PDB file of N, CA, C and O in Angstrom:
ATOM      1  N   MET A   1       2.402   1.325  24.165  1.00  0.00           N
ATOM      2  CA  MET A   1       3.086   0.542  23.164  1.00  0.00           C
ATOM      3  C   MET A   1       4.403   1.219  22.781  1.00  0.00           C
ATOM      4  O   MET A   1       5.374   0.535  22.502  1.00  0.00           O
ATOM      5  N   CYS A   2       4.404   2.543  22.744  1.00  0.00           N
ATOM      6  CA  CYS A   2       5.630   3.253  22.372  1.00  0.00           C
ATOM      7  C   CYS A   2       6.765   2.951  23.353  1.00  0.00           C
ATOM      8  O   CYS A   2       7.915   2.810  22.936  1.00  0.00           O
ATOM      9  N   LYS A   3       6.446   2.826  24.640  1.00  0.00           N
ATOM     10  CA  LYS A   3       7.481   2.502  25.636  1.00  0.00           C
ATOM     11  C   LYS A   3       8.069   1.121  25.377  1.00  0.00           C
ATOM     12  O   LYS A   3       9.272   0.920  25.456  1.00  0.00           O
ATOM     13  N   VAL A   4       7.198   0.166  25.074  1.00  0.00           N
ATOM     14  CA  VAL A   4       7.656  -1.200  24.821  1.00  0.00           C
ATOM     15  C   VAL A   4       8.568  -1.238  23.599  1.00  0.00           C
ATOM     16  O   VAL A   4       9.600  -1.910  23.595  1.00  0.00           O
ATOM     17  N   LEU A   5       8.174  -0.518  22.550  1.00  0.00           N
ATOM     18  CA  LEU A   5       8.961  -0.511  21.314  1.00  0.00           C
ATOM     19  C   LEU A   5      10.168   0.422  21.390  1.00  0.00           C
ATOM     20  O   LEU A   5      11.056   0.357  20.544  1.00  0.00           O
ATOM     21  N   GLY A   6      10.169   1.302  22.362  1.00  0.00           N
ATOM     22  CA  GLY A   6      11.287   2.222  22.530  1.00  0.00           C
ATOM     23  C   GLY A   6      11.305   3.341  21.507  1.00  0.00           C
ATOM     24  O   GLY A   6      12.374   3.776  21.080  1.00  0.00           O
ATOM     25  N   VAL A   7      10.128   3.806  21.118  1.00  0.00           N
ATOM     26  CA  VAL A   7      10.034   4.922  20.164  1.00  0.00           C
ATOM     27  C   VAL A   7       9.192   6.040  20.782  1.00  0.00           C
ATOM     28  O   VAL A   7       8.372   5.813  21.680  1.00  0.00           O
ATOM     29  N   SER A   8       9.404   7.229  20.275  1.00  0.00           N
ATOM     30  CA  SER A   8       8.618   8.359  20.769  1.00  0.00           C
ATOM     31  C   SER A   8       7.249   8.376  20.103  1.00  0.00           C
ATOM     32  O   SER A   8       7.059   7.809  19.025  1.00  0.00           O
ATOM     33  N   ARG A   9       6.304   9.024  20.740  1.00  0.00           N
ATOM     34  CA  ARG A   9       4.960   9.135  20.149  1.00  0.00           C
ATOM     35  C   ARG A   9       5.011   9.870  18.820  1.00  0.00           C
ATOM     36  O   ARG A   9       4.394   9.454  17.851  1.00  0.00           O
ATOM     37  N   SER A  10       5.760  10.968  18.805  1.00  0.00           N
ATOM     38  CA  SER A  10       5.827  11.763  17.567  1.00  0.00           C
ATOM     39  C   SER A  10       6.464  10.956  16.433  1.00  0.00           C
ATOM     40  O   SER A  10       6.043  11.045  15.277  1.00  0.00           O
ATOM     41  N   GLY A  11       7.473  10.149  16.778  1.00  0.00           N
ATOM     42  CA  GLY A  11       8.104   9.302  15.769  1.00  0.00           C
ATOM     43  C   GLY A  11       7.148   8.255  15.232  1.00  0.00           C
ATOM     44  O   GLY A  11       7.117   7.979  14.031  1.00  0.00           O
ATOM     45  N   TYR A  12       6.358   7.673  16.115  1.00  0.00           N
ATOM     46  CA  TYR A  12       5.366   6.676  15.697  1.00  0.00           C
ATOM     47  C   TYR A  12       4.342   7.288  14.749  1.00  0.00           C
ATOM     48  O   TYR A  12       4.055   6.735  13.686  1.00  0.00           O
ATOM     49  N   TYR A  13       3.793   8.440  15.132  1.00  0.00           N
ATOM     50  CA  TYR A  13       2.771   9.063  14.289  1.00  0.00           C
ATOM     51  C   TYR A  13       3.357   9.586  12.976  1.00  0.00           C
ATOM     52  O   TYR A  13       2.683   9.571  11.940  1.00  0.00           O
ATOM     53  N   ALA A  14       4.614  10.008  13.000  1.00  0.00           N
ATOM     54  CA  ALA A  14       5.262  10.427  11.753  1.00  0.00           C
ATOM     55  C   ALA A  14       5.415   9.240  10.820  1.00  0.00           C
ATOM     56  O   ALA A  14       5.161   9.336   9.612  1.00  0.00           O
ATOM     57  N   TRP A  15       5.823   8.081  11.386  1.00  0.00           N
ATOM     58  CA  TRP A  15       5.976   6.865  10.587  1.00  0.00           C
ATOM     59  C   TRP A  15       4.632   6.410  10.033  1.00  0.00           C
ATOM     60  O   TRP A  15       4.526   6.029   8.871  1.00  0.00           O
ATOM     61  N   ARG A  16       3.602   6.450  10.876  1.00  0.00           N
ATOM     62  CA  ARG A  16       2.274   5.990  10.483  1.00  0.00           C
ATOM     63  C   ARG A  16       1.683   6.835   9.357  1.00  0.00           C
ATOM     64  O   ARG A  16       0.991   6.329   8.478  1.00  0.00           O
ATOM     65  N   GLY A  17       1.976   8.118   9.354  1.00  0.00           N
ATOM     66  CA  GLY A  17       1.425   9.027   8.352  1.00  0.00           C
ATOM     67  C   GLY A  17       2.227   9.098   7.064  1.00  0.00           C
ATOM     68  O   GLY A  17       1.803   9.729   6.096  1.00  0.00           O
ATOM     69  N   ARG A  18       3.388   8.455   7.053  1.00  0.00           N
ATOM     70  CA  ARG A  18       4.264   8.509   5.885  1.00  0.00           C
ATOM     71  C   ARG A  18       3.652   7.711   4.726  1.00  0.00           C
ATOM     72  O   ARG A  18       3.086   6.638   4.938  1.00  0.00           O
ATOM     73  N   PRO A  19       3.743   8.228   3.493  1.00  0.00           N
ATOM     74  CA  PRO A  19       3.202   7.475   2.352  1.00  0.00           C
ATOM     75  C   PRO A  19       4.034   6.218   2.077  1.00  0.00           C
ATOM     76  O   PRO A  19       5.204   6.143   2.444  1.00  0.00           O
ATOM     77  N   GLU A  20       3.413   5.266   1.428  1.00  0.00           N
ATOM     78  CA  GLU A  20       4.088   4.011   1.096  1.00  0.00           C
ATOM     79  C   GLU A  20       5.213   4.271   0.093  1.00  0.00           C
ATOM     80  O   GLU A  20       5.042   5.024  -0.862  1.00  0.00           O
ATOM     81  N   SER A  21       6.345   3.619   0.295  1.00  0.00           N
ATOM     82  CA  SER A  21       7.497   3.828  -0.586  1.00  0.00           C
ATOM     83  C   SER A  21       7.275   3.161  -1.941  1.00  0.00           C
ATOM     84  O   SER A  21       6.450   2.249  -2.075  1.00  0.00           O
ATOM     85  N   LEU A  22       8.026   3.588  -2.929  1.00  0.00           N
ATOM     86  CA  LEU A  22       7.943   2.992  -4.261  1.00  0.00           C
ATOM     87  C   LEU A  22       8.349   1.521  -4.224  1.00  0.00           C
ATOM     88  O   LEU A  22       7.759   0.692  -4.907  1.00  0.00           O
ATOM     89  N   ARG A  23       9.346   1.202  -3.410  1.00  0.00           N
ATOM     90  CA  ARG A  23       9.803  -0.181  -3.292  1.00  0.00           C
ATOM     91  C   ARG A  23       8.690  -1.073  -2.728  1.00  0.00           C
ATOM     92  O   ARG A  23       8.463  -2.179  -3.213  1.00  0.00           O
ATOM     93  N   ALA A  24       7.998  -0.580  -1.719  1.00  0.00           N
ATOM     94  CA  ALA A  24       6.905  -1.355  -1.120  1.00  0.00           C
ATOM     95  C   ALA A  24       5.754  -1.535  -2.110  1.00  0.00           C
ATOM     96  O   ALA A  24       5.161  -2.616  -2.190  1.00  0.00           O
ATOM     97  N   LYS A  25       5.463  -0.490  -2.868  1.00  0.00           N
ATOM     98  CA  LYS A  25       4.402  -0.591  -3.885  1.00  0.00           C
ATOM     99  C   LYS A  25       4.763  -1.620  -4.953  1.00  0.00           C
ATOM    100  O   LYS A  25       3.935  -2.425  -5.368  1.00  0.00           O
ATOM    101  N   ARG A  26       6.032  -1.586  -5.398  1.00  0.00           N
ATOM    102  CA  ARG A  26       6.481  -2.520  -6.426  1.00  0.00           C
ATOM    103  C   ARG A  26       6.435  -3.955  -5.905  1.00  0.00           C
ATOM    104  O   ARG A  26       6.021  -4.873  -6.605  1.00  0.00           O
ATOM    105  N   ARG A  27       6.832  -4.142  -4.637  1.00  0.00           N
ATOM    106  CA  ARG A  27       6.814  -5.472  -4.035  1.00  0.00           C
ATOM    107  C   ARG A  27       5.384  -6.018  -3.957  1.00  0.00           C
ATOM    108  O   ARG A  27       5.136  -7.175  -4.297  1.00  0.00           O
ATOM    109  N   LYS A  28       4.442  -5.196  -3.544  1.00  0.00           N
ATOM    110  CA  LYS A  28       3.042  -5.625  -3.466  1.00  0.00           C
ATOM    111  C   LYS A  28       2.509  -6.002  -4.846  1.00  0.00           C
ATOM    112  O   LYS A  28       1.799  -6.985  -5.002  1.00  0.00           O
ATOM    113  N   ARG A  29       2.875  -5.200  -5.851  1.00  0.00           N
ATOM    114  CA  ARG A  29       2.422  -5.464  -7.219  1.00  0.00           C
ATOM    115  C   ARG A  29       2.987  -6.797  -7.719  1.00  0.00           C
ATOM    116  O   ARG A  29       2.277  -7.604  -8.317  1.00  0.00           O
ATOM    117  N   ARG A  30       4.275  -7.039  -7.435  1.00  0.00           N
ATOM    118  CA  ARG A  30       4.910  -8.296  -7.843  1.00  0.00           C
ATOM    119  C   ARG A  30       4.266  -9.494  -7.160  1.00  0.00           C
ATOM    120  O   ARG A  30       3.996 -10.511  -7.787  1.00  0.00           O
ATOM    121  N   ILE A  31       4.031  -9.377  -5.864  1.00  0.00           N
ATOM    122  CA  ILE A  31       3.420 -10.479  -5.113  1.00  0.00           C
ATOM    123  C   ILE A  31       2.033 -10.782  -5.659  1.00  0.00           C
ATOM    124  O   ILE A  31       1.663 -11.941  -5.855  1.00  0.00           O
ATOM    125  N   ARG A  32       1.269  -9.735  -5.946  1.00  0.00           N
ATOM    126  CA  ARG A  32      -0.070  -9.918  -6.510  1.00  0.00           C
ATOM    127  C   ARG A  32      -0.006 -10.636  -7.856  1.00  0.00           C
ATOM    128  O   ARG A  32      -0.773 -11.556  -8.130  1.00  0.00           O
ATOM    129  N   ARG A  33       0.958 -10.243  -8.696  1.00  0.00           N
ATOM    130  CA  ARG A  33       1.098 -10.836 -10.035  1.00  0.00           C
ATOM    131  C   ARG A  33       1.538 -12.301  -9.939  1.00  0.00           C
ATOM    132  O   ARG A  33       1.032 -13.151 -10.670  1.00  0.00           O
ATOM    133  N   ILE A  34       2.468 -12.599  -9.047  1.00  0.00           N
ATOM    134  CA  ILE A  34       2.927 -13.980  -8.866  1.00  0.00           C
ATOM    135  C   ILE A  34       1.770 -14.857  -8.406  1.00  0.00           C
ATOM    136  O   ILE A  34       1.553 -15.946  -8.932  1.00  0.00           O
ATOM    137  N   HIS A  35       1.028 -14.369  -7.444  1.00  0.00           N
ATOM    138  CA  HIS A  35      -0.109 -15.137  -6.934  1.00  0.00           C
ATOM    139  C   HIS A  35      -1.162 -15.338  -8.027  1.00  0.00           C
ATOM    140  O   HIS A  35      -1.734 -16.428  -8.163  1.00  0.00           O
ATOM    141  N   GLU A  36      -1.381 -14.309  -8.824  1.00  0.00           N
ATOM    142  CA  GLU A  36      -2.346 -14.384  -9.935  1.00  0.00           C
ATOM    143  C   GLU A  36      -1.927 -15.456 -10.942  1.00  0.00           C
ATOM    144  O   GLU A  36      -2.753 -16.279 -11.364  1.00  0.00           O
ATOM    145  N   LEU A  37      -0.648 -15.471 -11.321  1.00  0.00           N
ATOM    146  CA  LEU A  37      -0.160 -16.474 -12.270  1.00  0.00           C
ATOM    147  C   LEU A  37      -0.252 -17.888 -11.691  1.00  0.00           C
ATOM    148  O   LEU A  37      -0.588 -18.835 -12.395  1.00  0.00           O
ATOM    149  N   PHE A  38       0.030 -18.011 -10.407  1.00  0.00           N
ATOM    150  CA  PHE A  38      -0.053 -19.303  -9.741  1.00  0.00           C
ATOM    151  C   PHE A  38      -1.486 -19.838  -9.761  1.00  0.00           C
ATOM    152  O   PHE A  38      -1.731 -21.008 -10.068  1.00  0.00           O
ATOM    153  N   LEU A  39      -2.437 -18.968  -9.485  1.00  0.00           N
ATOM    154  CA  LEU A  39      -3.839 -19.394  -9.482  1.00  0.00           C
ATOM    155  C   LEU A  39      -4.344 -19.677 -10.897  1.00  0.00           C
ATOM    156  O   LEU A  39      -5.136 -20.595 -11.096  1.00  0.00           O
ATOM    157  N   GLN A  40      -3.886 -18.902 -11.876  1.00  0.00           N
ATOM    158  CA  GLN A  40      -4.289 -19.133 -13.267  1.00  0.00           C
ATOM    159  C   GLN A  40      -3.796 -20.496 -13.759  1.00  0.00           C
ATOM    160  O   GLN A  40      -4.424 -21.103 -14.624  1.00  0.00           O
ATOM    161  N   SER A  41      -2.688 -20.956 -13.207  1.00  0.00           N
ATOM    162  CA  SER A  41      -2.146 -22.254 -13.618  1.00  0.00           C
ATOM    163  C   SER A  41      -2.802 -23.395 -12.845  1.00  0.00           C
ATOM    164  O   SER A  41      -2.329 -24.533 -12.921  1.00  0.00           O
ATOM    165  N   ARG A  42      -3.847 -23.089 -12.119  1.00  0.00           N
ATOM    166  CA  ARG A  42      -4.548 -24.068 -11.273  1.00  0.00           C
ATOM    167  C   ARG A  42      -3.593 -24.651 -10.231  1.00  0.00           C
ATOM    168  O   ARG A  42      -3.624 -25.838  -9.940  1.00  0.00           O
ATOM    169  N   ARG A  43      -2.691 -23.787  -9.737  1.00  0.00           N
ATOM    170  CA  ARG A  43      -1.717 -24.140  -8.698  1.00  0.00           C
ATOM    171  C   ARG A  43      -0.726 -25.211  -9.144  1.00  0.00           C
ATOM    172  O   ARG A  43      -0.229 -25.979  -8.336  1.00  0.00           O
ATOM    173  N   LEU A  44      -0.452 -25.255 -10.458  1.00  0.00           N
ATOM    174  CA  LEU A  44       0.464 -26.254 -11.003  1.00  0.00           C
ATOM    175  C   LEU A  44       1.869 -25.708 -11.232  1.00  0.00           C
ATOM    176  O   LEU A  44       2.853 -26.438 -11.091  1.00  0.00           O
ATOM    177  N   TYR A  45       1.984 -24.437 -11.634  1.00  0.00           N
ATOM    178  CA  TYR A  45       3.288 -23.871 -11.982  1.00  0.00           C
ATOM    179  C   TYR A  45       4.112 -23.609 -10.730  1.00  0.00           C
ATOM    180  O   TYR A  45       3.615 -23.123  -9.724  1.00  0.00           O
ATOM    181  N   GLY A  46       5.393 -23.915 -10.835  1.00  0.00           N
ATOM    182  CA  GLY A  46       6.331 -23.623  -9.771  1.00  0.00           C
ATOM    183  C   GLY A  46       7.089 -22.343 -10.068  1.00  0.00           C
ATOM    184  O   GLY A  46       6.800 -21.634 -11.039  1.00  0.00           O
ATOM    185  N   SER A  47       8.076 -22.061  -9.254  1.00  0.00           N
ATOM    186  CA  SER A  47       8.821 -20.812  -9.410  1.00  0.00           C
ATOM    187  C   SER A  47       9.556 -20.697 -10.747  1.00  0.00           C
ATOM    188  O   SER A  47       9.600 -19.599 -11.311  1.00  0.00           O
ATOM    189  N   PRO A  48      10.125 -21.777 -11.324  1.00  0.00           N
ATOM    190  CA  PRO A  48      10.816 -21.608 -12.604  1.00  0.00           C
ATOM    191  C   PRO A  48       9.868 -21.140 -13.723  1.00  0.00           C
ATOM    192  O   PRO A  48      10.200 -20.243 -14.503  1.00  0.00           O
ATOM    193  N   LYS A  49       8.700 -21.741 -13.779  1.00  0.00           N
ATOM    194  CA  LYS A  49       7.768 -21.399 -14.844  1.00  0.00           C
ATOM    195  C   LYS A  49       7.163 -19.997 -14.641  1.00  0.00           C
ATOM    196  O   LYS A  49       7.010 -19.238 -15.590  1.00  0.00           O
ATOM    197  N   ILE A  50       6.845 -19.661 -13.402  1.00  0.00           N
ATOM    198  CA  ILE A  50       6.298 -18.334 -13.120  1.00  0.00           C
ATOM    199  C   ILE A  50       7.350 -17.269 -13.404  1.00  0.00           C
ATOM    200  O   ILE A  50       7.039 -16.211 -13.968  1.00  0.00           O
ATOM    201  N   THR A  51       8.604 -17.556 -13.060  1.00  0.00           N
ATOM    202  CA  THR A  51       9.689 -16.626 -13.351  1.00  0.00           C
ATOM    203  C   THR A  51       9.810 -16.402 -14.857  1.00  0.00           C
ATOM    204  O   THR A  51       9.968 -15.265 -15.311  1.00  0.00           O
ATOM    205  N   ALA A  52       9.719 -17.476 -15.623  1.00  0.00           N
ATOM    206  CA  ALA A  52       9.814 -17.364 -17.085  1.00  0.00           C
ATOM    207  C   ALA A  52       8.668 -16.506 -17.632  1.00  0.00           C
ATOM    208  O   ALA A  52       8.884 -15.683 -18.528  1.00  0.00           O
ATOM    209  N   LEU A  53       7.477 -16.680 -17.106  1.00  0.00           N
ATOM    210  CA  LEU A  53       6.329 -15.884 -17.556  1.00  0.00           C
ATOM    211  C   LEU A  53       6.525 -14.402 -17.231  1.00  0.00           C
ATOM    212  O   LEU A  53       6.226 -13.533 -18.056  1.00  0.00           O
ATOM    213  N   LEU A  54       7.010 -14.129 -16.033  1.00  0.00           N
ATOM    214  CA  LEU A  54       7.237 -12.735 -15.637  1.00  0.00           C
ATOM    215  C   LEU A  54       8.321 -12.094 -16.489  1.00  0.00           C
ATOM    216  O   LEU A  54       8.195 -10.942 -16.913  1.00  0.00           O
ATOM    217  N   ARG A  55       9.388 -12.840 -16.755  1.00  0.00           N
ATOM    218  CA  ARG A  55      10.472 -12.301 -17.591  1.00  0.00           C
ATOM    219  C   ARG A  55      10.009 -12.075 -19.018  1.00  0.00           C
ATOM    220  O   ARG A  55      10.425 -11.112 -19.662  1.00  0.00           O
ATOM    221  N   ARG A  56       9.142 -12.944 -19.513  1.00  0.00           N
ATOM    222  CA  ARG A  56       8.595 -12.774 -20.856  1.00  0.00           C
ATOM    223  C   ARG A  56       7.800 -11.468 -20.942  1.00  0.00           C
ATOM    224  O   ARG A  56       7.794 -10.797 -21.974  1.00  0.00           O
ATOM    225  N   ASP A  57       7.175 -11.093 -19.825  1.00  0.00           N
ATOM    226  CA  ASP A  57       6.407  -9.849 -19.770  1.00  0.00           C
ATOM    227  C   ASP A  57       7.283  -8.634 -19.488  1.00  0.00           C
ATOM    228  O   ASP A  57       6.769  -7.522 -19.331  1.00  0.00           O
ATOM    229  N   GLY A  58       8.609  -8.840 -19.375  1.00  0.00           N
ATOM    230  CA  GLY A  58       9.529  -7.719 -19.187  1.00  0.00           C
ATOM    231  C   GLY A  58       9.908  -7.440 -17.751  1.00  0.00           C
ATOM    232  O   GLY A  58      10.614  -6.470 -17.470  1.00  0.00           O
ATOM    233  N   GLU A  59       9.490  -8.265 -16.828  1.00  0.00           N
ATOM    234  CA  GLU A  59       9.808  -8.079 -15.408  1.00  0.00           C
ATOM    235  C   GLU A  59      11.184  -8.662 -15.114  1.00  0.00           C
ATOM    236  O   GLU A  59      11.478  -9.787 -15.507  1.00  0.00           O
ATOM    237  N   ARG A  60      12.029  -7.900 -14.423  1.00  0.00           N
ATOM    238  CA  ARG A  60      13.341  -8.404 -14.003  1.00  0.00           C
ATOM    239  C   ARG A  60      13.186  -8.918 -12.591  1.00  0.00           C
ATOM    240  O   ARG A  60      13.004  -8.136 -11.659  1.00  0.00           O
ATOM    241  N   ILE A  61      13.232 -10.242 -12.443  1.00  0.00           N
ATOM    242  CA  ILE A  61      13.009 -10.848 -11.136  1.00  0.00           C
ATOM    243  C   ILE A  61      13.776 -12.155 -11.050  1.00  0.00           C
ATOM    244  O   ILE A  61      13.927 -12.860 -12.048  1.00  0.00           O
ATOM    245  N   ALA A  62      14.282 -12.450  -9.869  1.00  0.00           N
ATOM    246  CA  ALA A  62      15.040 -13.681  -9.652  1.00  0.00           C
ATOM    247  C   ALA A  62      14.094 -14.833  -9.317  1.00  0.00           C
ATOM    248  O   ALA A  62      13.041 -14.628  -8.714  1.00  0.00           O
ATOM    249  N   GLN A  63      14.490 -16.015  -9.692  1.00  0.00           N
ATOM    250  CA  GLN A  63      13.671 -17.193  -9.414  1.00  0.00           C
ATOM    251  C   GLN A  63      13.525 -17.415  -7.906  1.00  0.00           C
ATOM    252  O   GLN A  63      12.477 -17.837  -7.433  1.00  0.00           O
ATOM    253  N   LYS A  64      14.564 -17.104  -7.149  1.00  0.00           N
ATOM    254  CA  LYS A  64      14.493 -17.281  -5.696  1.00  0.00           C
ATOM    255  C   LYS A  64      13.469 -16.332  -5.075  1.00  0.00           C
ATOM    256  O   LYS A  64      12.813 -16.680  -4.095  1.00  0.00           O
ATOM    257  N   THR A  65      13.325 -15.145  -5.644  1.00  0.00           N
ATOM    258  CA  THR A  65      12.318 -14.206  -5.160  1.00  0.00           C
ATOM    259  C   THR A  65      10.931 -14.786  -5.378  1.00  0.00           C
ATOM    260  O   THR A  65      10.076 -14.756  -4.486  1.00  0.00           O
ATOM    261  N   VAL A  66      10.706 -15.336  -6.553  1.00  0.00           N
ATOM    262  CA  VAL A  66       9.414 -15.957  -6.875  1.00  0.00           C
ATOM    263  C   VAL A  66       9.183 -17.146  -5.958  1.00  0.00           C
ATOM    264  O   VAL A  66       8.078 -17.335  -5.437  1.00  0.00           O
ATOM    265  N   ALA A  67      10.210 -17.936  -5.711  1.00  0.00           N
ATOM    266  CA  ALA A  67      10.070 -19.116  -4.848  1.00  0.00           C
ATOM    267  C   ALA A  67       9.686 -18.708  -3.432  1.00  0.00           C
ATOM    268  O   ALA A  67       8.832 -19.358  -2.811  1.00  0.00           O
ATOM    269  N   CYS A  68      10.275 -17.639  -2.919  1.00  0.00           N
ATOM    270  CA  CYS A  68       9.938 -17.182  -1.564  1.00  0.00           C
ATOM    271  C   CYS A  68       8.476 -16.759  -1.489  1.00  0.00           C
ATOM    272  O   CYS A  68       7.790 -17.055  -0.514  1.00  0.00           O
ATOM    273  N   VAL A  69       7.991 -16.078  -2.510  1.00  0.00           N
ATOM    274  CA  VAL A  69       6.601 -15.634  -2.535  1.00  0.00           C
ATOM    275  C   VAL A  69       5.679 -16.849  -2.652  1.00  0.00           C
ATOM    276  O   VAL A  69       4.672 -16.933  -1.954  1.00  0.00           O
ATOM    277  N   CYS A  70       6.041 -17.794  -3.502  1.00  0.00           N
ATOM    278  CA  CYS A  70       5.212 -18.990  -3.686  1.00  0.00           C
ATOM    279  C   CYS A  70       5.130 -19.804  -2.395  1.00  0.00           C
ATOM    280  O   CYS A  70       4.072 -20.339  -2.072  1.00  0.00           O
ATOM    281  N   GLN A  71       6.224 -19.913  -1.675  1.00  0.00           N
ATOM    282  CA  GLN A  71       6.222 -20.685  -0.431  1.00  0.00           C
ATOM    283  C   GLN A  71       5.367 -20.007   0.630  1.00  0.00           C
ATOM    284  O   GLN A  71       4.700 -20.686   1.407  1.00  0.00           O
ATOM    285  N   SER A  72       5.390 -18.693   0.661  1.00  0.00           N
ATOM    286  CA  SER A  72       4.622 -17.983   1.695  1.00  0.00           C
ATOM    287  C   SER A  72       3.123 -18.027   1.402  1.00  0.00           C
ATOM    288  O   SER A  72       2.310 -17.878   2.291  1.00  0.00           O
ATOM    289  N   LYS A  73       2.736 -18.248   0.153  1.00  0.00           N
ATOM    290  CA  LYS A  73       1.321 -18.296  -0.228  1.00  0.00           C
ATOM    291  C   LYS A  73       0.718 -19.674  -0.057  1.00  0.00           C
ATOM    292  O   LYS A  73      -0.469 -19.849  -0.110  1.00  0.00           O
ATOM    293  N   SER A  74       1.547 -20.690   0.095  1.00  0.00           N
ATOM    294  CA  SER A  74       1.042 -22.076   0.181  1.00  0.00           C
ATOM    295  C   SER A  74       0.314 -22.336   1.462  1.00  0.00           C
ATOM    296  O   SER A  74       0.453 -21.836   2.467  1.00  0.00           O
TER     297      SER A  74
END
């Protein structure tokens, strides 16, 4: 697989063993929260309403970000 991807074995194993970045952790947490709010609304709320709920809770997030997550979960 390393030949196909054009990476060295040591590079692959170094990447695989690397801890998850803060950005990736934050993204996973946001996606989980968006999905949770969507399900709590019985799948009725769209991105504008979910964005408003997240902002009310102090989260800085764009409506387009919420819309992308909502579309991928449908």
